Structures are given as structure tokens and as C-alpha cells.
Coordinates of N, CA and C in Angstrom, one line a residue:
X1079 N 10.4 16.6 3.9 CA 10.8 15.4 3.2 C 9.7 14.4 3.3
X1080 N 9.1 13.5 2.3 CA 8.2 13.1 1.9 C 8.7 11.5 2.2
X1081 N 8.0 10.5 3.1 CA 8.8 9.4 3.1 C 7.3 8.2 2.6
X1082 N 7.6 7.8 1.5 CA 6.5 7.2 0.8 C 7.4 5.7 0.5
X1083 N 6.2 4.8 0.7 CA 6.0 3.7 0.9 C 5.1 2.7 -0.5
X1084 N 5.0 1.4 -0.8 CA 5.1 1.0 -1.8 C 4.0 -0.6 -0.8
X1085 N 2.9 -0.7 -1.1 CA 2.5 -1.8 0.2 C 1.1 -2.7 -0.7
X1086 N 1.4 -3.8 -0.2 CA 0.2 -4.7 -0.8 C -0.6 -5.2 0.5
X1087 N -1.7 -5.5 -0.4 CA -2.9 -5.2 0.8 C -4.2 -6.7 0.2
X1088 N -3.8 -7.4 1.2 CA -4.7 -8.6 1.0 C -5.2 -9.5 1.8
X1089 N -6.5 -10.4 1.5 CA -7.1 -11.1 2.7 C -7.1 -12.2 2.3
X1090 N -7.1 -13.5 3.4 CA -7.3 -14.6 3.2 C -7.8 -15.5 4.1
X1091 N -8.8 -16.0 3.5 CA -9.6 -16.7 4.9 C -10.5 -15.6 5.6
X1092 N -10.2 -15.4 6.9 CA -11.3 -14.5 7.7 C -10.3 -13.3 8.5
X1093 N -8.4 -13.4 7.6 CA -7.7 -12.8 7.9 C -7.7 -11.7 7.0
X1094 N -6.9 -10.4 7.1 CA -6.1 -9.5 6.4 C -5.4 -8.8 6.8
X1095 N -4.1 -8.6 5.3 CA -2.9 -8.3 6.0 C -2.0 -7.2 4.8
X1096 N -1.3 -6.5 5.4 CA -0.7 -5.8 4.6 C 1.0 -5.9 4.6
X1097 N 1.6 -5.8 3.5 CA 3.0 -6.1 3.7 C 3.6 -5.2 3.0
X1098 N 4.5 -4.8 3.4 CA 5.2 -3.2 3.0 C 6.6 -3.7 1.6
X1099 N 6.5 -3.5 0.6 CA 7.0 -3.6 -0.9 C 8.6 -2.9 -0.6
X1100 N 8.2 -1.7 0.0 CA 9.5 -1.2 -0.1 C 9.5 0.4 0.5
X1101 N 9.9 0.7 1.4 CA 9.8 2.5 2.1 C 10.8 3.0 2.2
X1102 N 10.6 4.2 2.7 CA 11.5 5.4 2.4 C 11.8 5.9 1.3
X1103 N 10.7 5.7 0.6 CA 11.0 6.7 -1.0 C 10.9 8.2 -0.5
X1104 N 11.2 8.6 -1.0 CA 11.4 10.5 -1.0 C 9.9 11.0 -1.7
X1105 N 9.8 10.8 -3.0 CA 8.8 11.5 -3.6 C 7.7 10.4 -4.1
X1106 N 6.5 11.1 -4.2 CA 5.7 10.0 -4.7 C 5.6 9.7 -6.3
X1107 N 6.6 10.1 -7.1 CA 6.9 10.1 -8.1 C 7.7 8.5 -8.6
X1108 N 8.8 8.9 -7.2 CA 9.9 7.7 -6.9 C 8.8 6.5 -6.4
X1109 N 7.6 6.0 -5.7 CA 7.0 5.0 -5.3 C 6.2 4.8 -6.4
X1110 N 5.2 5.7 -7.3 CA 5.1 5.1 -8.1 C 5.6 4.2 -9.5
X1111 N 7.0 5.1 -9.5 CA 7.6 4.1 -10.1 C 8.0 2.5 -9.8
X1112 N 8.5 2.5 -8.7 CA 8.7 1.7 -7.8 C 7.1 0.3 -7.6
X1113 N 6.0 1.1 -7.3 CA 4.7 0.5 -7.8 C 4.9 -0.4 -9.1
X1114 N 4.9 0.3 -10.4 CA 4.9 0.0 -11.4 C 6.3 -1.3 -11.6
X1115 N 6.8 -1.3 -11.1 CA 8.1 -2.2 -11.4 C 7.8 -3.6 -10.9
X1116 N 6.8 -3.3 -9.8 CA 6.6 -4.8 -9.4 C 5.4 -5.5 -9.9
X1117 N 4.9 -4.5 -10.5 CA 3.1 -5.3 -10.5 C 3.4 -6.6 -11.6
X1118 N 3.7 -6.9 -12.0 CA 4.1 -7.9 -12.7 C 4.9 -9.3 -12.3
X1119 N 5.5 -8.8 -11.1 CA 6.9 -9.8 -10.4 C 6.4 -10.0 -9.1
X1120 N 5.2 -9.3 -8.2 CA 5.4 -9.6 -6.9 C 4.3 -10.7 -6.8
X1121 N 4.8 -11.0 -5.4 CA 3.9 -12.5 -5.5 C 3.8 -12.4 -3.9
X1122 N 3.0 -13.1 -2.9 CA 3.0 -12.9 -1.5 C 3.7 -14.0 -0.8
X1123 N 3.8 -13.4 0.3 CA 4.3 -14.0 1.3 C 3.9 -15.8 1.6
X1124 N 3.1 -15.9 0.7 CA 2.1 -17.4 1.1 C 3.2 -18.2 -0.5
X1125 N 3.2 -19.5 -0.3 CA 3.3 -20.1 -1.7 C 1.5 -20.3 -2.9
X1126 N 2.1 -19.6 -3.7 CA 1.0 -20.1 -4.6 C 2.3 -20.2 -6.4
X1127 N 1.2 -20.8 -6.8 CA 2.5 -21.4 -8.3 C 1.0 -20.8 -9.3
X1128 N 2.0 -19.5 -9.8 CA 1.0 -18.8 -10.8 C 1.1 -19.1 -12.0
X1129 N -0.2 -19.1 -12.4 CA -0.4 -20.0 -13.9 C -0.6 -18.7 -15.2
X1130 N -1.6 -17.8 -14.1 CA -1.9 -16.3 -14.9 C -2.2 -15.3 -14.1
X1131 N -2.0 -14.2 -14.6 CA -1.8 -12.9 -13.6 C -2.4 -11.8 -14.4
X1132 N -3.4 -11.1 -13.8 CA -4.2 -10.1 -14.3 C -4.1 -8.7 -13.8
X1133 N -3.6 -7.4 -13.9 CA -3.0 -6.4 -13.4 C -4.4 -5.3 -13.9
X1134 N -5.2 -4.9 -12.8 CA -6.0 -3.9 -13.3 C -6.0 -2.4 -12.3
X1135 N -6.2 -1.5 -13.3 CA -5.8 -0.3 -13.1 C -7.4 0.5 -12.3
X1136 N -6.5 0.9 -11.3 CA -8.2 2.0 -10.8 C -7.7 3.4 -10.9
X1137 N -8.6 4.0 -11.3 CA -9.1 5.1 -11.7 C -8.3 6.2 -11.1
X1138 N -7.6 6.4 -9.9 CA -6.4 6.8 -9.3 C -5.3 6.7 -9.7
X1139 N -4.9 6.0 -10.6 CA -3.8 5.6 -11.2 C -2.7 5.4 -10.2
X1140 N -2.9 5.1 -9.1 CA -2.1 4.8 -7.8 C -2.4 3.7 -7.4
X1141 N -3.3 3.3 -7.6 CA -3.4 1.7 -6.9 C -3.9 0.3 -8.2
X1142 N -3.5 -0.6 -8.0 CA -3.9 -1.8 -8.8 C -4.0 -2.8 -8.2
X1143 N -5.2 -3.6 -8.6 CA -5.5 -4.9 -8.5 C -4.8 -5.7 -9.0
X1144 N -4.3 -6.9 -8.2 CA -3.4 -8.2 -8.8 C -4.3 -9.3 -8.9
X1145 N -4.7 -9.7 -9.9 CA -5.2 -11.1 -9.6 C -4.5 -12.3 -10.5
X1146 N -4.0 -13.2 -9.3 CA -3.4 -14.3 -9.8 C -4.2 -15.6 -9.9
X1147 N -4.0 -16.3 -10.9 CA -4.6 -17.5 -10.8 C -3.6 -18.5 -10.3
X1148 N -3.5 -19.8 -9.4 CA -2.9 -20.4 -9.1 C -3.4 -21.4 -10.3
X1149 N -2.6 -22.6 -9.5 CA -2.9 -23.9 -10.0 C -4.7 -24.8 -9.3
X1150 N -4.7 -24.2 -7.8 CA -5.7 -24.6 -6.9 C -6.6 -23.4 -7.1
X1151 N -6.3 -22.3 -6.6 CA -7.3 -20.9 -6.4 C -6.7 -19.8 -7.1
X1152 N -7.5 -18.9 -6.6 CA -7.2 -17.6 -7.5 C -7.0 -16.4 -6.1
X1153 N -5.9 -15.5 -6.1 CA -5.6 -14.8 -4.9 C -5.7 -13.5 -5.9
X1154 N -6.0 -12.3 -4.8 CA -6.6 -10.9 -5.3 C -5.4 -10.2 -4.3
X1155 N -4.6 -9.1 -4.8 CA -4.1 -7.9 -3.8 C -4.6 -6.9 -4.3
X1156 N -4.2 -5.8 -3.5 CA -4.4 -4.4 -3.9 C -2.8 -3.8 -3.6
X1157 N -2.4 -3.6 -4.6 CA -1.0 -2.9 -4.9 C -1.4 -1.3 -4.4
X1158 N -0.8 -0.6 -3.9 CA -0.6 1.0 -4.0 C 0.5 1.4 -3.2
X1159 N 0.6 3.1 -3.4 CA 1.5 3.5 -2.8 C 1.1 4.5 -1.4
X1160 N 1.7 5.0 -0.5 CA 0.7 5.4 1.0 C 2.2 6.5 1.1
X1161 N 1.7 7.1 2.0 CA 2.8 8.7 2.3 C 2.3 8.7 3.8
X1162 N 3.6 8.4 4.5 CA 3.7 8.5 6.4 C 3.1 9.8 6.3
X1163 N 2.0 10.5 7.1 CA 1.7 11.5 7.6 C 2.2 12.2 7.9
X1164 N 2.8 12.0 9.1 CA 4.0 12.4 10.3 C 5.0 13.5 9.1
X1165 N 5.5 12.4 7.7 CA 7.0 13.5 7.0 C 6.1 13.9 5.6
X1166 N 5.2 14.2 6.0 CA 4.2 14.4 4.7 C 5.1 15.7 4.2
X1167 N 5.3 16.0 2.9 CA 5.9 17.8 2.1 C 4.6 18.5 2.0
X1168 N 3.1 18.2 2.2 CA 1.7 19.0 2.2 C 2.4 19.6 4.0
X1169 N 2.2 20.6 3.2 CA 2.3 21.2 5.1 C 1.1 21.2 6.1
X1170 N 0.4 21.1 5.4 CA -1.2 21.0 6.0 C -1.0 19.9 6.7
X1171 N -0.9 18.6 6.3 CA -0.9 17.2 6.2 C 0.2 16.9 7.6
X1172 N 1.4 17.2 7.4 CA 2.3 17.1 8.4 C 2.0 17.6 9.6
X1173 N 1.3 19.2 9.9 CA 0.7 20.1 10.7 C -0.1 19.3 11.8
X1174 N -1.3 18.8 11.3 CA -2.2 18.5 11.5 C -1.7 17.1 12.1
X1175 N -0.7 16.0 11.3 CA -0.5 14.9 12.0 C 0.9 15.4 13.6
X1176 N 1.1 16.4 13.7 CA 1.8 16.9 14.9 C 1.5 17.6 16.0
X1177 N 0.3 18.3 15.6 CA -1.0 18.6 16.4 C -1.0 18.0 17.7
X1178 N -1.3 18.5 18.9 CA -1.5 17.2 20.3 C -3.0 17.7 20.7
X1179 N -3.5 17.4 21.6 CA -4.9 17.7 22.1 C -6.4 16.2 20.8
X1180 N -6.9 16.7 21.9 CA -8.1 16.1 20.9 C -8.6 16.6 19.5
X1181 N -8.6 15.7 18.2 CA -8.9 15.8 17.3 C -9.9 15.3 16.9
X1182 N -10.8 15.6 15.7 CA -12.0 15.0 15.6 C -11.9 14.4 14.5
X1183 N -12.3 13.3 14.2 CA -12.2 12.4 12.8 C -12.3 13.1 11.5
X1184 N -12.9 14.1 11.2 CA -13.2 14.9 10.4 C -11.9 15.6 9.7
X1185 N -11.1 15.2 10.9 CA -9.9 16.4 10.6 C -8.6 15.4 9.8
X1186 N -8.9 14.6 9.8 CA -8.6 13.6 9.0 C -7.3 12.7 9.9
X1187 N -6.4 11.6 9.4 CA -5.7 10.8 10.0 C -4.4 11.3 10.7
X1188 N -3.7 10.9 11.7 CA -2.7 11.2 12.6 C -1.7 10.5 13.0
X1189 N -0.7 10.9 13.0 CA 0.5 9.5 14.1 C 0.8 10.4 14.9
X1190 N 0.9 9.4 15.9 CA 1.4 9.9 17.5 C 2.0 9.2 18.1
X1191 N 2.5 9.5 19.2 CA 3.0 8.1 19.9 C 1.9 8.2 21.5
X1192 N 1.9 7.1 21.6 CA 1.0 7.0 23.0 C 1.3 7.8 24.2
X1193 N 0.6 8.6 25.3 CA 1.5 8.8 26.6 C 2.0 7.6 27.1
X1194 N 3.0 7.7 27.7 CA 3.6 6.5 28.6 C 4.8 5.8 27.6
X1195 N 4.7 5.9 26.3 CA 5.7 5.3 26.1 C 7.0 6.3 25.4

């Protein structure tokens, strides 16, 4: 079972931060949808009072750029959708993120939990 996530991704100042839209979707079918429903409506965690809003499409067709114009400045996110490793449906993907011993970067990304805790 596939547990996919829905997350905006943006910096400000000499900060950056990501904030999770909506998780536990089942299929990435269901998050893109889910994607698509807000690009229009979401707005961040910060106050800004949007005047115009520009929605552009990358080439993945999974992620988009938000750019809002305020009244003061202009804020940029990056909308997409992300799939927990750990309950990935690629069996490879899941495999590999349950694996214990040393892994090499190559072998691509992992969840684990730490010894000790």
C-alpha cells in the first residue's frame, strides 16, 4: 500500500521549509489529484494578500511552481506530490528502504529509525 503525500516546498529569507498539503493518499493517482485541486487555493503558512497568482507546469507533470504576487513582494513554492519509501507498491523501492547494514548513496534514499530509539 502506497501512502503518498501532497507537500509545498519554499524559502524565505536565508530559511526553507516544507509543509505537508495533505498525506496518506493510497495511490499517486489520488495525490495528484489532490495536487491539482489546490494549486489555485493554497496559500502559506505566512500572511501575504494575493493580488496575482501564476501556476507553472514542469515537465513531470508532478510538480508546479506557485508564484504569487502580493501587495509588498512576490513569494514562489514548489507544489508536488512525494511517496514514503518505507510503504512504497514498487517492490524494489520498499525492499531497499527496509534493508539494514550499510548502504551506499547510489542505492538511492531510505527510512529507518535510529539505534537507540
Amino acid at each position: 500500500m502506497g501512502n503518498w503525500a501532497v507537500i509545498a516546498q519554499y524559502c524565505y529569507g536565508e530559511s526553507c521549509r516544507t509543509e505537508f498539503i495533505c498525506r496518506g493518499r493510497e495511490t499517486k493517482d489520488q495525490a495528484l489529484g489532490e495536487l491539482r485541486a489546490v494549486l489555485h487555493t493554497y496559500v502559506p503558512s505566512r500572511n501575504i494578500v494575493e493580488k496575482r497568482r501564476r501556476v507553472y507546469r514542469f515537465a513531470d507533470q508532478e510538480s508546479y511552481l506557485v508564484v504569487i504576487k502580493g501587495k509588498l513582494t512576490e513569494w514562489e513554492c514548489t507544489l508536488r506530490i512525494a511517496e514514503l519509501v518505507s510503504d512504497s507498491t514498487d517492490p524494489g523501492v520498499a525492499k531497499r528502504a527496509q534493508e539494514e547494514g550499510a548502504v551506499e548513496v547510489a542505492d538511492g534514499p531510505q527510512d529507518r529509525i535510529p539505534p537507540g530509539y
